[in-house]
Amino acid sequence: MEVGSRVRVKESVIVYHHPEHRNEPFDMKGSEGEVLNIIEELDGKPISANLPVQVMFKVGKKKLRAHFRPEEVEAIAD
């Protein structure tokens, strides 16, 4: 998996910042998006982020960014 890859959320992950379900639990399982960043360093120093995979989802006209563990998402063919 690398930046720009298309991915699908393969496990149940609950978020509360979904644009269409603000402040309500929303399960991201099955959602598809694009990897924006894989966080491995901060200010040039290596870090061990708990949720290093940042994914951008398009929700209607809005966008949603969320962070995941590598095992929570899977690469999909374009």
Short mmCIF file of N, CA, C and O in Angstrom, two decimals, residues 2-30:
data_model
loop_
_atom_site.label_atom_id
_atom_site.label_comp_id
_atom_site.label_asym_id
_atom_site.label_seq_id
_atom_site.Cartn_x
_atom_site.Cartn_y
_atom_site.Cartn_z
N GLU A 2 0.53 2.21 -0.83
CA GLU A 2 1.32 3.43 -0.91
C GLU A 2 0.39 4.62 -1.16
O GLU A 2 -0.79 4.45 -1.46
N VAL A 3 0.93 5.82 -1.03
CA VAL A 3 0.15 7.03 -1.24
C VAL A 3 -0.44 7.01 -2.65
O VAL A 3 0.24 6.68 -3.62
N GLY A 4 -1.73 7.32 -2.76
CA GLY A 4 -2.43 7.32 -4.04
C GLY A 4 -3.18 6.03 -4.32
O GLY A 4 -3.98 5.97 -5.25
N SER A 5 -2.94 4.98 -3.54
CA SER A 5 -3.63 3.70 -3.73
C SER A 5 -5.10 3.82 -3.36
O SER A 5 -5.46 4.53 -2.42
N ARG A 6 -5.95 3.10 -4.09
CA ARG A 6 -7.37 3.00 -3.74
C ARG A 6 -7.49 1.90 -2.70
O ARG A 6 -6.90 0.83 -2.84
N VAL A 7 -8.24 2.16 -1.64
CA VAL A 7 -8.41 1.18 -0.57
C VAL A 7 -9.87 1.08 -0.15
O VAL A 7 -10.67 1.98 -0.41
N ARG A 8 -10.19 -0.03 0.49
CA ARG A 8 -11.52 -0.27 1.04
C ARG A 8 -11.34 -0.62 2.52
O ARG A 8 -10.44 -1.39 2.88
N VAL A 9 -12.21 -0.10 3.37
CA VAL A 9 -12.18 -0.43 4.79
C VAL A 9 -12.76 -1.82 4.93
O VAL A 9 -13.90 -2.07 4.57
N LYS A 10 -11.96 -2.76 5.45
CA LYS A 10 -12.40 -4.16 5.50
C LYS A 10 -12.89 -4.59 6.88
O LYS A 10 -13.47 -5.64 7.01
N GLU A 11 -12.66 -3.76 7.89
CA GLU A 11 -13.12 -4.08 9.24
C GLU A 11 -14.08 -3.00 9.72
O GLU A 11 -14.11 -1.90 9.21
N SER A 12 -14.85 -3.32 10.72
CA SER A 12 -15.77 -2.36 11.30
C SER A 12 -14.98 -1.29 12.06
O SER A 12 -14.26 -1.61 13.00
N VAL A 13 -15.09 -0.04 11.61
CA VAL A 13 -14.43 1.09 12.25
C VAL A 13 -15.49 2.19 12.41
O VAL A 13 -16.06 2.65 11.44
N ILE A 14 -15.74 2.58 13.63
CA ILE A 14 -16.76 3.58 13.92
C ILE A 14 -16.11 4.97 13.99
O ILE A 14 -15.11 5.16 14.67
N VAL A 15 -16.70 5.93 13.25
CA VAL A 15 -16.25 7.32 13.31
C VAL A 15 -17.44 8.20 13.70
O VAL A 15 -18.59 7.81 13.51
N TYR A 16 -17.14 9.36 14.23
CA TYR A 16 -18.18 10.29 14.66
C TYR A 16 -18.10 11.61 13.88
O TYR A 16 -18.81 12.55 14.20
N HIS A 17 -17.23 11.69 12.86
CA HIS A 17 -17.07 12.94 12.12
C HIS A 17 -17.48 12.81 10.65
O HIS A 17 -17.10 13.63 9.82
N HIS A 18 -18.32 11.83 10.34
CA HIS A 18 -18.81 11.66 8.97
C HIS A 18 -19.72 12.85 8.64
O HIS A 18 -20.61 13.19 9.41
N PRO A 19 -19.51 13.51 7.47
CA PRO A 19 -20.28 14.73 7.14
C PRO A 19 -21.80 14.55 7.15
O PRO A 19 -22.53 15.48 7.47
N GLU A 20 -22.29 13.38 6.79
CA GLU A 20 -23.73 13.15 6.73
C GLU A 20 -24.30 12.59 8.04
O GLU A 20 -25.51 12.44 8.17
N HIS A 21 -23.43 12.27 8.98
CA HIS A 21 -23.87 11.67 10.25
C HIS A 21 -23.10 12.30 11.41
O HIS A 21 -22.55 11.61 12.25
N ARG A 22 -23.04 13.63 11.44
CA ARG A 22 -22.29 14.35 12.46
C ARG A 22 -22.68 13.94 13.87
O ARG A 22 -23.86 13.85 14.20
N ASN A 23 -21.66 13.67 14.69
CA ASN A 23 -21.83 13.34 16.11
C ASN A 23 -22.66 12.09 16.34
O ASN A 23 -23.19 11.89 17.43
N GLU A 24 -22.80 11.26 15.34
CA GLU A 24 -23.48 9.98 15.46
C GLU A 24 -22.49 8.89 15.05
O GLU A 24 -21.65 9.11 14.20
N PRO A 25 -22.58 7.71 15.62
CA PRO A 25 -21.67 6.64 15.20
C PRO A 25 -21.96 6.22 13.76
O PRO A 25 -23.11 6.03 13.37
N PHE A 26 -20.91 6.10 12.96
CA PHE A 26 -21.05 5.66 11.57
C PHE A 26 -19.98 4.62 11.30
O PHE A 26 -18.79 4.85 11.54
N ASP A 27 -20.37 3.46 10.79
CA ASP A 27 -19.44 2.37 10.50
C ASP A 27 -18.86 2.57 9.10
O ASP A 27 -19.59 2.60 8.11
N MET A 28 -17.54 2.66 9.00
CA MET A 28 -16.85 2.91 7.73
C MET A 28 -16.62 1.63 6.92
O MET A 28 -16.12 1.69 5.80
N LYS A 29 -16.99 0.46 7.46
CA LYS A 29 -16.75 -0.81 6.77
C LYS A 29 -17.35 -0.77 5.37
O LYS A 29 -18.50 -0.40 5.17
N GLY A 30 -16.54 -1.12 4.36
CA GLY A 30 -16.99 -1.15 2.98
C GLY A 30 -16.76 0.15 2.23
O GLY A 30 -16.88 0.20 1.01
#
